[in-house]
PDB file of C-alpha atoms and ligand atoms in Angstrom:
ATOM      1  CA  MET A   1       0.000   0.000   0.000  1.00 87.00           C
ATOM      2  CA  GLN A   2       1.301   3.413  -0.935  1.00 95.00           C
ATOM      3  CA  LEU A   3       1.083   6.641   0.993  1.00 97.00           C
ATOM      4  CA  PRO A   4      -1.081   9.386  -0.515  1.00 97.00           C
ATOM      5  CA  ARG A   5       0.759  12.460  -1.781  1.00 98.00           C
ATOM      6  CA  PHE A   6       1.541  15.145   0.799  1.00 98.00           C
ATOM      7  CA  GLU A   7       3.916  18.003   1.446  1.00 98.00           C
ATOM      8  CA  TYR A   8       6.605  17.080   4.015  1.00 98.00           C
ATOM      9  CA  LEU A   9       7.993  19.700   6.395  1.00 98.00           C
ATOM     10  CA  ARG A  10      10.788  19.100   8.890  1.00 98.00           C
ATOM     11  CA  PRO A  11      11.102  22.270  10.990  1.00 98.00           C
ATOM     12  CA  GLU A  12      14.456  22.780  12.702  1.00 97.00           C
ATOM     13  CA  THR A  13      13.211  25.043  15.474  1.00 97.00           C
ATOM     14  CA  LEU A  14      10.107  25.037  17.635  1.00 96.00           C
ATOM     15  CA  GLY A  15       9.227  28.471  16.229  1.00 97.00           C
ATOM     16  CA  GLU A  16       9.290  27.131  12.657  1.00 97.00           C
ATOM     17  CA  GLY A  17       7.134  24.209  13.679  1.00 97.00           C
ATOM     18  CA  LEU A  18       4.555  26.399  15.397  1.00 97.00           C
ATOM     19  CA  SER A  19       4.426  28.733  12.387  1.00 98.00           C
ATOM     20  CA  ALA A  20       3.781  25.782  10.096  1.00 98.00           C
ATOM     21  CA  LEU A  21       0.990  24.542  12.384  1.00 98.00           C
ATOM     22  CA  ARG A  22      -0.554  28.007  12.416  1.00 98.00           C
ATOM     23  CA  LYS A  23      -0.239  28.351   8.655  1.00 98.00           C
ATOM     24  CA  TYR A  24      -1.757  25.015   7.661  1.00 98.00           C
ATOM     25  CA  GLY A  25      -4.190  24.437  10.566  1.00 97.00           C
ATOM     26  CA  ASN A  26      -6.441  21.431   9.965  1.00 97.00           C
ATOM     27  CA  GLU A  27      -4.709  20.675   6.667  1.00 98.00           C
ATOM     28  CA  ALA A  28      -1.595  19.546   8.579  1.00 98.00           C
ATOM     29  CA  VAL A  29      -0.796  16.663  10.901  1.00 98.00           C
ATOM     30  CA  VAL A  30       2.169  16.149  13.195  1.00 98.00           C
ATOM     31  CA  LEU A  31       4.446  13.174  12.501  1.00 98.00           C
ATOM     32  CA  ALA A  32       6.235  11.731  15.542  1.00 98.00           C
ATOM     33  CA  GLY A  33       7.271   8.055  15.306  1.00 98.00           C
ATOM     34  CA  GLY A  34       4.734   7.456  12.542  1.00 98.00           C
ATOM     35  CA  THR A  35       3.836   3.966  13.807  1.00 98.00           C
ATOM     36  CA  ASP A  36       0.126   4.823  13.766  1.00 97.00           C
ATOM     37  CA  LEU A  37      -0.123   7.849  11.483  1.00 98.00           C
ATOM     38  CA  LEU A  38       1.559   6.283   8.449  1.00 98.00           C
ATOM     39  CA  ILE A  39      -0.707   3.223   8.610  1.00 97.00           C
ATOM     40  CA  ASN A  40      -3.773   5.462   8.850  1.00 97.00           C
ATOM     41  CA  MET A  41      -2.531   7.419   5.854  1.00 98.00           C
ATOM     42  CA  LYS A  42      -1.971   4.248   3.829  1.00 97.00           C
ATOM     43  CA  PHE A  43      -5.534   3.225   4.696  1.00 97.00           C
ATOM     44  CA  ARG A  44      -6.681   6.719   3.573  1.00 96.00           C
ATOM     45  CA  LEU A  45      -8.205   7.271   7.023  1.00 96.00           C
ATOM     46  CA  MET A  46      -6.175  10.476   7.055  1.00 96.00           C
ATOM     47  CA  THR A  47      -5.122  12.311   3.912  1.00 97.00           C
ATOM     48  CA  PRO A  48      -3.406  15.463   5.200  1.00 98.00           C
ATOM     49  CA  LYS A  49      -2.117  18.022   2.751  1.00 98.00           C
ATOM     50  CA  VAL A  50       0.949  18.661   4.929  1.00 98.00           C
ATOM     51  CA  VAL A  51       2.900  16.399   7.307  1.00 98.00           C
ATOM     52  CA  ILE A  52       5.044  18.203   9.889  1.00 98.00           C
ATOM     53  CA  SER A  53       7.821  16.047  11.342  1.00 98.00           C
ATOM     54  CA  LEU A  54       9.057  16.517  14.916  1.00 96.00           C
ATOM     55  CA  GLY A  55      12.241  14.624  14.047  1.00 93.00           C
ATOM     56  CA  ALA A  56      14.604  17.619  14.076  1.00 93.00           C
ATOM     57  CA  LEU A  57      13.438  19.115  17.385  1.00 96.00           C
ATOM     58  CA  PRO A  58      15.697  17.685  20.106  1.00 94.00           C
ATOM     59  CA  GLU A  59      14.070  19.841  22.801  1.00 94.00           C
ATOM     60  CA  LEU A  60      10.965  17.663  22.442  1.00 97.00           C
ATOM     61  CA  CYS A  61      13.032  14.601  23.377  1.00 96.00           C
ATOM     62  CA  GLU A  62      14.038  15.842  26.824  1.00 96.00           C
ATOM     63  CA  VAL A  63      12.956  14.835  30.311  1.00 96.00           C
ATOM     64  CA  ALA A  64      13.470  17.760  32.688  1.00 95.00           C
ATOM     65  CA  GLU A  65      13.020  17.752  36.436  1.00 95.00           C
ATOM     66  CA  GLN A  66      10.958  20.701  37.708  1.00 95.00           C
ATOM     67  CA  SER A  67      11.541  22.623  40.949  1.00 95.00           C
ATOM     68  CA  ASP A  68       8.562  20.844  42.576  1.00 94.00           C
ATOM     69  CA  GLY A  69      10.066  17.441  41.762  1.00 89.00           C
ATOM     70  CA  SER A  70       7.682  16.680  38.899  1.00 93.00           C
ATOM     71  CA  LEU A  71       8.939  15.818  35.427  1.00 95.00           C
ATOM     72  CA  CYS A  72       8.399  17.739  32.204  1.00 96.00           C
ATOM     73  CA  ILE A  73       8.459  15.084  29.468  1.00 97.00           C
ATOM     74  CA  GLY A  74       8.985  16.059  25.841  1.00 97.00           C
ATOM     75  CA  SER A  75       6.260  14.729  23.556  1.00 97.00           C
ATOM     76  CA  ALA A  76       8.786  13.219  21.105  1.00 98.00           C
ATOM     77  CA  CYS A  77      10.576  11.044  23.703  1.00 98.00           C
ATOM     78  CA  THR A  78      10.485   7.468  22.463  1.00 98.00           C
ATOM     79  CA  LEU A  79       8.708   4.949  24.653  1.00 98.00           C
ATOM     80  CA  THR A  80      11.883   2.853  24.941  1.00 98.00           C
ATOM     81  CA  ASP A  81      13.925   5.829  26.181  1.00 97.00           C
ATOM     82  CA  LEU A  82      11.228   6.860  28.648  1.00 97.00           C
ATOM     83  CA  ALA A  83      10.789   3.391  30.123  1.00 96.00           C
ATOM     84  CA  ALA A  84      14.562   3.241  30.692  1.00 96.00           C
ATOM     85  CA  HIS A  85      14.807   6.733  32.181  1.00 97.00           C
ATOM     86  CA  PRO A  86      15.801   6.467  35.864  1.00 95.00           C
ATOM     87  CA  LEU A  87      13.551   9.352  37.006  1.00 95.00           C
ATOM     88  CA  VAL A  88      10.525   7.960  35.167  1.00 95.00           C
ATOM     89  CA  ALA A  89      11.123   4.509  36.632  1.00 92.00           C
ATOM     90  CA  ALA A  90      11.588   5.918  40.135  1.00 93.00           C
ATOM     91  CA  ARG A  91       8.690   8.397  40.202  1.00 93.00           C
ATOM     92  CA  TYR A  92       6.169   7.111  37.678  1.00 94.00           C
ATOM     93  CA  PRO A  93       6.400   3.308  37.702  1.00 94.00           C
ATOM     94  CA  ALA A  94       2.803   3.077  36.406  1.00 95.00           C
ATOM     95  CA  LEU A  95       3.820   5.051  33.293  1.00 96.00           C
ATOM     96  CA  ARG A  96       6.807   2.756  32.788  1.00 96.00           C
ATOM     97  CA  ASP A  97       4.547  -0.291  33.143  1.00 95.00           C
ATOM     98  CA  GLY A  98       1.993   1.244  30.728  1.00 96.00           C
ATOM     99  CA  ILE A  99       4.764   1.777  28.173  1.00 97.00           C
ATOM    100  CA  HIS A 100       5.740  -1.886  28.403  1.00 96.00           C
ATOM    101  CA  GLU A 101       2.181  -2.784  27.335  1.00 95.00           C
ATOM    102  CA  VAL A 102       2.581  -0.958  24.003  1.00 97.00           C
ATOM    103  CA  GLY A 103       3.084  -3.266  21.022  1.00 94.00           C
ATOM    104  CA  SER A 104       6.535  -4.772  20.665  1.00 96.00           C
ATOM    105  CA  ARG A 105      10.081  -3.560  21.319  1.00 96.00           C
ATOM    106  CA  HIS A 106      10.362  -2.530  17.661  1.00 97.00           C
ATOM    107  CA  VAL A 107       7.262  -0.353  17.919  1.00 98.00           C
ATOM    108  CA  ARG A 108       8.373   1.174  21.242  1.00 98.00           C
ATOM    109  CA  ASN A 109      11.807   2.030  19.816  1.00 98.00           C
ATOM    110  CA  THR A 110      10.136   4.397  17.319  1.00 98.00           C
ATOM    111  CA  ALA A 111       6.845   5.307  18.987  1.00 98.00           C
ATOM    112  CA  THR A 112       6.668   8.437  21.131  1.00 98.00           C
ATOM    113  CA  LEU A 113       4.703   9.437  24.203  1.00 98.00           C
ATOM    114  CA  GLY A 114       2.994  12.316  22.352  1.00 98.00           C
ATOM    115  CA  GLY A 115       1.923  10.003  19.538  1.00 98.00           C
ATOM    116  CA  ASN A 116       0.586   7.482  22.010  1.00 98.00           C
ATOM    117  CA  LEU A 117      -1.465  10.080  23.874  1.00 97.00           C
ATOM    118  CA  CYS A 118      -2.834  11.603  20.648  1.00 97.00           C
ATOM    119  CA  LEU A 119      -3.951   8.332  19.029  1.00 96.00           C
ATOM    120  CA  ASP A 120      -7.316   8.498  17.327  1.00 95.00           C
ATOM    121  CA  THR A 121      -9.931   6.015  18.543  1.00 96.00           C
ATOM    122  CA  ARG A 122     -10.020   2.667  16.755  1.00 96.00           C
ATOM    123  CA  CYS A 123     -12.728   0.335  15.565  1.00 97.00           C
ATOM    124  CA  TRP A 124     -12.588  -2.884  13.565  1.00 95.00           C
ATOM    125  CA  TYR A 125     -15.152  -1.442  11.128  1.00 96.00           C
ATOM    126  CA  VAL A 126     -13.132   1.685  10.337  1.00 97.00           C
ATOM    127  CA  ASN A 127      -9.444   0.792  10.752  1.00 97.00           C
ATOM    128  CA  GLN A 128      -9.377  -1.080   7.460  1.00 96.00           C
ATOM    129  CA  THR A 129      -8.177  -0.407   3.942  1.00 95.00           C
ATOM    130  CA  GLU A 130     -10.054   2.014   1.728  1.00 94.00           C
ATOM    131  CA  THR A 131     -11.270  -0.886  -0.443  1.00 94.00           C
ATOM    132  CA  TRP A 132     -12.569  -2.807   2.574  1.00 95.00           C
ATOM    133  CA  ARG A 133     -14.432   0.247   3.858  1.00 95.00           C
ATOM    134  CA  ALA A 134     -15.931   0.951   0.424  1.00 93.00           C
ATOM    135  CA  SER A 135     -17.593  -2.468   0.485  1.00 94.00           C
ATOM    136  CA  ARG A 136     -19.952  -1.466   3.278  1.00 89.00           C
ATOM    137  CA  GLU A 137     -21.920   1.592   4.298  1.00 93.00           C
ATOM    138  CA  GLY A 138     -20.172   4.130   6.528  1.00 95.00           C
ATOM    139  CA  CYS A 139     -20.941   4.671  10.182  1.00 97.00           C
ATOM    140  CA  LEU A 140     -21.349   7.433  12.744  1.00 97.00           C
ATOM    141  CA  LYS A 141     -17.607   8.047  12.716  1.00 96.00           C
ATOM    142  CA  THR A 142     -17.446   8.379   8.942  1.00 93.00           C
ATOM    143  CA  GLY A 143     -20.592  10.364   8.295  1.00 91.00           C
ATOM    144  CA  THR A 144     -23.724   8.197   8.384  1.00 95.00           C
ATOM    145  CA  ASP A 145     -26.226   7.654  11.211  1.00 94.00           C
ATOM    146  CA  ARG A 146     -25.517   4.018  12.021  1.00 95.00           C
ATOM    147  CA  CYS A 147     -23.048   2.013  14.059  1.00 97.00           C
ATOM    148  CA  HIS A 148     -22.045  -1.460  12.867  1.00 96.00           C
ATOM    149  CA  ALA A 149     -20.483  -2.458  16.174  1.00 96.00           C
ATOM    150  CA  ILE A 150     -23.488  -1.645  18.389  1.00 97.00           C
ATOM    151  CA  LYS A 151     -26.625  -1.549  16.257  1.00 95.00           C
ATOM    152  CA  SER A 152     -28.660   0.587  18.697  1.00 96.00           C
ATOM    153  CA  ALA A 153     -25.873   3.100  19.360  1.00 97.00           C
ATOM    154  CA  THR A 154     -26.524   6.780  18.784  1.00 96.00           C
ATOM    155  CA  ARG A 155     -22.901   7.740  19.288  1.00 97.00           C
ATOM    156  CA  CYS A 156     -19.580   6.217  18.261  1.00 97.00           C
ATOM    157  CA  HIS A 157     -18.098   3.751  20.747  1.00 96.00           C
ATOM    158  CA  ALA A 158     -14.688   3.336  19.091  1.00 97.00           C
ATOM    159  CA  ILE A 159     -12.019   3.001  21.760  1.00 93.00           C
ATOM    160  CA  SER A 160      -8.656   4.494  22.520  1.00 92.00           C
ATOM    161  CA  SER A 161      -5.835   1.945  22.396  1.00 91.00           C
ATOM    162  CA  SER A 162      -3.392   4.228  24.193  1.00 95.00           C
ATOM    163  CA  ASP A 163      -1.731   2.183  26.921  1.00 95.00           C
ATOM    164  CA  THR A 164       0.205   5.062  28.468  1.00 95.00           C
ATOM    165  CA  HIS A 165      -2.832   7.094  29.457  1.00 87.00           C
ATOM    166  CA  ARG A 166      -4.356   4.146  31.266  1.00 74.00           C
ATOM    167  CA  CYS A 167      -1.490   4.116  33.769  1.00 69.00           C
TER     168      CYS A 167
HETATM  169  C1  FAD B 201       2.145  -3.397  15.476  1.00 53.76           C
HETATM  170  C2  FAD B 201       1.617  -2.269  16.334  1.00 53.76           C
HETATM  171  C3  FAD B 201       1.194  -2.537  17.614  1.00 53.76           C
HETATM  172  C4  FAD B 201       0.712  -1.478  18.424  1.00 53.76           C
HETATM  173  N1  FAD B 201       0.339  -1.780  19.697  1.00 53.76           N
HETATM  174  C5  FAD B 201      -0.061  -0.779  20.520  1.00 53.76           C
HETATM  175  C6  FAD B 201      -0.397  -1.062  21.880  1.00 53.76           C
HETATM  176  O1  FAD B 201      -0.346  -2.212  22.330  1.00 53.76           O
HETATM  177  N2  FAD B 201      -0.764  -0.035  22.666  1.00 53.76           N
HETATM  178  C7  FAD B 201      -0.827   1.243  22.211  1.00 53.76           C
HETATM  179  O2  FAD B 201      -1.137   2.148  23.000  1.00 53.76           O
HETATM  180  N3  FAD B 201      -0.536   1.545  20.926  1.00 53.76           N
HETATM  181  C8  FAD B 201      -0.155   0.558  20.071  1.00 53.76           C
HETATM  182  N4  FAD B 201       0.157   0.853  18.758  1.00 53.76           N
HETATM  183  C9  FAD B 201      -0.143   2.176  18.220  1.00 53.76           C
HETATM  184  C10 FAD B 201       1.061   3.166  18.123  1.00 53.76           C
HETATM  185  O3  FAD B 201       2.146   2.554  17.538  1.00 53.76           O
HETATM  186  C11 FAD B 201       1.503   3.708  19.477  1.00 53.76           C
HETATM  187  O4  FAD B 201       0.376   4.181  20.171  1.00 53.76           O
HETATM  188  C12 FAD B 201       2.582   4.808  19.414  1.00 53.76           C
HETATM  189  O5  FAD B 201       2.884   5.236  20.719  1.00 53.76           O
HETATM  190  C13 FAD B 201       2.190   6.013  18.576  1.00 53.76           C
HETATM  191  O6  FAD B 201       3.266   6.913  18.668  1.00 53.76           O
HETATM  192  P1  FAD B 201       3.974   7.542  17.370  1.00 53.76           P
HETATM  193  O7  FAD B 201       5.042   8.440  17.868  1.00 53.76           O
HETATM  194  O8  FAD B 201       4.380   6.488  16.410  1.00 53.76           O
HETATM  195  O9  FAD B 201       2.748   8.384  16.810  1.00 53.76           O
HETATM  196  P2  FAD B 201       2.436   8.830  15.306  1.00 53.76           P
HETATM  197  O10 FAD B 201       2.003   7.642  14.520  1.00 53.76           O
HETATM  198  O11 FAD B 201       3.527   9.652  14.752  1.00 53.76           O
HETATM  199  O12 FAD B 201       1.193   9.794  15.600  1.00 53.76           O
HETATM  200  C14 FAD B 201      -0.032   9.281  16.146  1.00 53.76           C
HETATM  201  C15 FAD B 201      -1.047  10.442  16.201  1.00 53.76           C
HETATM  202  O13 FAD B 201      -0.639  11.397  17.168  1.00 53.76           O
HETATM  203  C16 FAD B 201      -0.443  12.690  16.569  1.00 53.76           C
HETATM  204  N5  FAD B 201       0.713  13.270  17.233  1.00 53.76           N
HETATM  205  C17 FAD B 201       1.935  12.708  17.398  1.00 53.76           C
HETATM  206  N6  FAD B 201       2.719  13.504  18.147  1.00 53.76           N
HETATM  207  C18 FAD B 201       1.976  14.605  18.443  1.00 53.76           C
HETATM  208  C19 FAD B 201       2.249  15.802  19.179  1.00 53.76           C
HETATM  209  N7  FAD B 201       3.427  16.016  19.769  1.00 53.76           N
HETATM  210  N8  FAD B 201       1.265  16.724  19.275  1.00 53.76           N
HETATM  211  C20 FAD B 201       0.043  16.527  18.684  1.00 53.76           C
HETATM  212  N9  FAD B 201      -0.265  15.402  17.978  1.00 53.76           N
HETATM  213  C21 FAD B 201       0.698  14.456  17.866  1.00 53.76           C
HETATM  214  C22 FAD B 201      -0.226  12.399  15.081  1.00 53.76           C
HETATM  215  O14 FAD B 201      -0.579  13.514  14.267  1.00 53.76           O
HETATM  216  C23 FAD B 201      -1.161  11.206  14.881  1.00 53.76           C
HETATM  217  O15 FAD B 201      -2.493  11.639  14.735  1.00 53.76           O
HETATM  218  C24 FAD B 201       0.644  -0.164  17.920  1.00 53.76           C
HETATM  219  C25 FAD B 201       1.085   0.090  16.607  1.00 53.76           C
HETATM  220  C26 FAD B 201       1.560  -0.951  15.818  1.00 53.76           C
HETATM  221  C27 FAD B 201       2.031  -0.648  14.431  1.00 53.76           C
HETATM  222  S1  SF4 B 202     -19.705   4.344  14.858  1.00 53.76           S
HETATM  223 FE1  SF4 B 202     -19.663   2.212  15.523  1.00 53.76          FE
HETATM  224  S2  SF4 B 202     -18.798   1.119  13.769  1.00 53.76           S
HETATM  225 FE2  SF4 B 202     -18.293   3.289  13.491  1.00 53.76          FE
HETATM  226  S3  SF4 B 202     -16.266   3.576  14.422  1.00 53.76           S
HETATM  227 FE3  SF4 B 202     -17.799   4.058  15.985  1.00 53.76          FE
HETATM  228  S4  SF4 B 202     -18.069   2.126  17.112  1.00 53.76           S
HETATM  229 FE4  SF4 B 202     -17.107   1.617  15.156  1.00 53.76          FE
END
Protein backbone atom coordinates (compact mmCIF):
# COMPACT_ATOMS: atom_id res chain seq x y z
CA MET A 1 0.00 0.00 0.00
CA GLN A 2 1.30 3.41 -0.93
CA LEU A 3 1.08 6.64 0.99
CA PRO A 4 -1.08 9.39 -0.52
CA ARG A 5 0.76 12.46 -1.78
CA PHE A 6 1.54 15.15 0.80
CA GLU A 7 3.92 18.00 1.45
CA TYR A 8 6.60 17.08 4.01
CA LEU A 9 7.99 19.70 6.39
CA ARG A 10 10.79 19.10 8.89
CA PRO A 11 11.10 22.27 10.99
CA GLU A 12 14.46 22.78 12.70
CA THR A 13 13.21 25.04 15.47
CA LEU A 14 10.11 25.04 17.64
CA GLY A 15 9.23 28.47 16.23
CA GLU A 16 9.29 27.13 12.66
CA GLY A 17 7.13 24.21 13.68
CA LEU A 18 4.55 26.40 15.40
CA SER A 19 4.43 28.73 12.39
CA ALA A 20 3.78 25.78 10.10
CA LEU A 21 0.99 24.54 12.38
CA ARG A 22 -0.55 28.01 12.42
CA LYS A 23 -0.24 28.35 8.66
CA TYR A 24 -1.76 25.01 7.66
CA GLY A 25 -4.19 24.44 10.57
CA ASN A 26 -6.44 21.43 9.96
CA GLU A 27 -4.71 20.68 6.67
CA ALA A 28 -1.60 19.55 8.58
CA VAL A 29 -0.80 16.66 10.90
CA VAL A 30 2.17 16.15 13.20
CA LEU A 31 4.45 13.17 12.50
CA ALA A 32 6.24 11.73 15.54
CA GLY A 33 7.27 8.05 15.31
CA GLY A 34 4.73 7.46 12.54
CA THR A 35 3.84 3.97 13.81
CA ASP A 36 0.13 4.82 13.77
CA LEU A 37 -0.12 7.85 11.48
CA LEU A 38 1.56 6.28 8.45
CA ILE A 39 -0.71 3.22 8.61
CA ASN A 40 -3.77 5.46 8.85
CA MET A 41 -2.53 7.42 5.85
CA LYS A 42 -1.97 4.25 3.83
CA PHE A 43 -5.53 3.23 4.70
CA ARG A 44 -6.68 6.72 3.57
CA LEU A 45 -8.21 7.27 7.02
CA MET A 46 -6.17 10.48 7.05
CA THR A 47 -5.12 12.31 3.91
CA PRO A 48 -3.41 15.46 5.20
CA LYS A 49 -2.12 18.02 2.75
CA VAL A 50 0.95 18.66 4.93
CA VAL A 51 2.90 16.40 7.31
CA ILE A 52 5.04 18.20 9.89
CA SER A 53 7.82 16.05 11.34
CA LEU A 54 9.06 16.52 14.92
CA GLY A 55 12.24 14.62 14.05
CA ALA A 56 14.60 17.62 14.08
CA LEU A 57 13.44 19.12 17.38
CA PRO A 58 15.70 17.68 20.11
CA GLU A 59 14.07 19.84 22.80
CA LEU A 60 10.96 17.66 22.44
CA CYS A 61 13.03 14.60 23.38
CA GLU A 62 14.04 15.84 26.82
CA VAL A 63 12.96 14.83 30.31
CA ALA A 64 13.47 17.76 32.69
CA GLU A 65 13.02 17.75 36.44
CA GLN A 66 10.96 20.70 37.71
CA SER A 67 11.54 22.62 40.95
CA ASP A 68 8.56 20.84 42.58
CA GLY A 69 10.07 17.44 41.76
CA SER A 70 7.68 16.68 38.90
CA LEU A 71 8.94 15.82 35.43
CA CYS A 72 8.40 17.74 32.20
CA ILE A 73 8.46 15.08 29.47
CA GLY A 74 8.98 16.06 25.84
CA SER A 75 6.26 14.73 23.56
CA ALA A 76 8.79 13.22 21.11
CA CYS A 77 10.58 11.04 23.70
CA THR A 78 10.49 7.47 22.46
CA LEU A 79 8.71 4.95 24.65
CA THR A 80 11.88 2.85 24.94
CA ASP A 81 13.93 5.83 26.18
CA LEU A 82 11.23 6.86 28.65
CA ALA A 83 10.79 3.39 30.12
CA ALA A 84 14.56 3.24 30.69
CA HIS A 85 14.81 6.73 32.18
CA PRO A 86 15.80 6.47 35.86
CA LEU A 87 13.55 9.35 37.01
CA VAL A 88 10.52 7.96 35.17
CA ALA A 89 11.12 4.51 36.63
CA ALA A 90 11.59 5.92 40.14
CA ARG A 91 8.69 8.40 40.20
CA TYR A 92 6.17 7.11 37.68
CA PRO A 93 6.40 3.31 37.70
CA ALA A 94 2.80 3.08 36.41
CA LEU A 95 3.82 5.05 33.29
CA ARG A 96 6.81 2.76 32.79
CA ASP A 97 4.55 -0.29 33.14
CA GLY A 98 1.99 1.24 30.73
CA ILE A 99 4.76 1.78 28.17
CA HIS A 100 5.74 -1.89 28.40
CA GLU A 101 2.18 -2.78 27.33
CA VAL A 102 2.58 -0.96 24.00
CA GLY A 103 3.08 -3.27 21.02
CA SER A 104 6.53 -4.77 20.67
CA ARG A 105 10.08 -3.56 21.32
CA HIS A 106 10.36 -2.53 17.66
CA VAL A 107 7.26 -0.35 17.92
CA ARG A 108 8.37 1.17 21.24
CA ASN A 109 11.81 2.03 19.82
CA THR A 110 10.14 4.40 17.32
CA ALA A 111 6.84 5.31 18.99
CA THR A 112 6.67 8.44 21.13
CA LEU A 113 4.70 9.44 24.20
CA GLY A 114 2.99 12.32 22.35
CA GLY A 115 1.92 10.00 19.54
CA ASN A 116 0.59 7.48 22.01
CA LEU A 117 -1.46 10.08 23.87
CA CYS A 118 -2.83 11.60 20.65
CA LEU A 119 -3.95 8.33 19.03
CA ASP A 120 -7.32 8.50 17.33
CA THR A 121 -9.93 6.01 18.54
CA ARG A 122 -10.02 2.67 16.75
CA CYS A 123 -12.73 0.34 15.56
CA TRP A 124 -12.59 -2.88 13.57
CA TYR A 125 -15.15 -1.44 11.13
CA VAL A 126 -13.13 1.69 10.34
CA ASN A 127 -9.44 0.79 10.75
CA GLN A 128 -9.38 -1.08 7.46
CA THR A 129 -8.18 -0.41 3.94
CA GLU A 130 -10.05 2.01 1.73
CA THR A 131 -11.27 -0.89 -0.44
CA TRP A 132 -12.57 -2.81 2.57
CA ARG A 133 -14.43 0.25 3.86
CA ALA A 134 -15.93 0.95 0.42
CA SER A 135 -17.59 -2.47 0.48
CA ARG A 136 -19.95 -1.47 3.28
CA GLU A 137 -21.92 1.59 4.30
CA GLY A 138 -20.17 4.13 6.53
CA CYS A 139 -20.94 4.67 10.18
CA LEU A 140 -21.35 7.43 12.74
CA LYS A 141 -17.61 8.05 12.72
CA THR A 142 -17.45 8.38 8.94
CA GLY A 143 -20.59 10.36 8.29
CA THR A 144 -23.72 8.20 8.38
CA ASP A 145 -26.23 7.65 11.21
CA ARG A 146 -25.52 4.02 12.02
CA CYS A 147 -23.05 2.01 14.06
CA HIS A 148 -22.04 -1.46 12.87
CA ALA A 149 -20.48 -2.46 16.17
CA ILE A 150 -23.49 -1.65 18.39
CA LYS A 151 -26.63 -1.55 16.26
CA SER A 152 -28.66 0.59 18.70
CA ALA A 153 -25.87 3.10 19.36
CA THR A 154 -26.52 6.78 18.78
CA ARG A 155 -22.90 7.74 19.29
CA CYS A 156 -19.58 6.22 18.26
CA HIS A 157 -18.10 3.75 20.75
CA ALA A 158 -14.69 3.34 19.09
CA ILE A 159 -12.02 3.00 21.76
CA SER A 160 -8.66 4.49 22.52
CA SER A 161 -5.84 1.95 22.40
CA SER A 162 -3.39 4.23 24.19
CA ASP A 163 -1.73 2.18 26.92
CA THR A 164 0.21 5.06 28.47
CA HIS A 165 -2.83 7.09 29.46
CA ARG A 166 -4.36 4.15 31.27
CA CYS A 167 -1.49 4.12 33.77
C1 LIG B 1 2.14 -3.40 15.48
C2 LIG B 1 1.62 -2.27 16.33
C3 LIG B 1 1.19 -2.54 17.61
C4 LIG B 1 0.71 -1.48 18.42
N1 LIG B 1 0.34 -1.78 19.70
C5 LIG B 1 -0.06 -0.78 20.52
C6 LIG B 1 -0.40 -1.06 21.88
O1 LIG B 1 -0.35 -2.21 22.33
N2 LIG B 1 -0.76 -0.04 22.67
C7 LIG B 1 -0.83 1.24 22.21
O2 LIG B 1 -1.14 2.15 23.00
N3 LIG B 1 -0.54 1.54 20.93
C8 LIG B 1 -0.16 0.56 20.07
N4 LIG B 1 0.16 0.85 18.76
C9 LIG B 1 -0.14 2.18 18.22
C10 LIG B 1 1.06 3.17 18.12
O3 LIG B 1 2.15 2.55 17.54
C11 LIG B 1 1.50 3.71 19.48
O4 LIG B 1 0.38 4.18 20.17
C12 LIG B 1 2.58 4.81 19.41
O5 LIG B 1 2.88 5.24 20.72
C13 LIG B 1 2.19 6.01 18.58
O6 LIG B 1 3.27 6.91 18.67
P1 LIG B 1 3.97 7.54 17.37
O7 LIG B 1 5.04 8.44 17.87
O8 LIG B 1 4.38 6.49 16.41
O9 LIG B 1 2.75 8.38 16.81
P2 LIG B 1 2.44 8.83 15.31
O10 LIG B 1 2.00 7.64 14.52
O11 LIG B 1 3.53 9.65 14.75
O12 LIG B 1 1.19 9.79 15.60
C14 LIG B 1 -0.03 9.28 16.15
C15 LIG B 1 -1.05 10.44 16.20
O13 LIG B 1 -0.64 11.40 17.17
C16 LIG B 1 -0.44 12.69 16.57
N5 LIG B 1 0.71 13.27 17.23
C17 LIG B 1 1.94 12.71 17.40
N6 LIG B 1 2.72 13.50 18.15
C18 LIG B 1 1.98 14.60 18.44
C19 LIG B 1 2.25 15.80 19.18
N7 LIG B 1 3.43 16.02 19.77
N8 LIG B 1 1.26 16.72 19.27
C20 LIG B 1 0.04 16.53 18.68
N9 LIG B 1 -0.26 15.40 17.98
C21 LIG B 1 0.70 14.46 17.87
C22 LIG B 1 -0.23 12.40 15.08
O14 LIG B 1 -0.58 13.51 14.27
C23 LIG B 1 -1.16 11.21 14.88
O15 LIG B 1 -2.49 11.64 14.73
C24 LIG B 1 0.64 -0.16 17.92
C25 LIG B 1 1.08 0.09 16.61
C26 LIG B 1 1.56 -0.95 15.82
C27 LIG B 1 2.03 -0.65 14.43
S1 LIG C 1 -19.71 4.34 14.86
FE1 LIG C 1 -19.66 2.21 15.52
S2 LIG C 1 -18.80 1.12 13.77
FE2 LIG C 1 -18.29 3.29 13.49
S3 LIG C 1 -16.27 3.58 14.42
FE3 LIG C 1 -17.80 4.06 15.99
S4 LIG C 1 -18.07 2.13 17.11
FE4 LIG C 1 -17.11 1.62 15.16
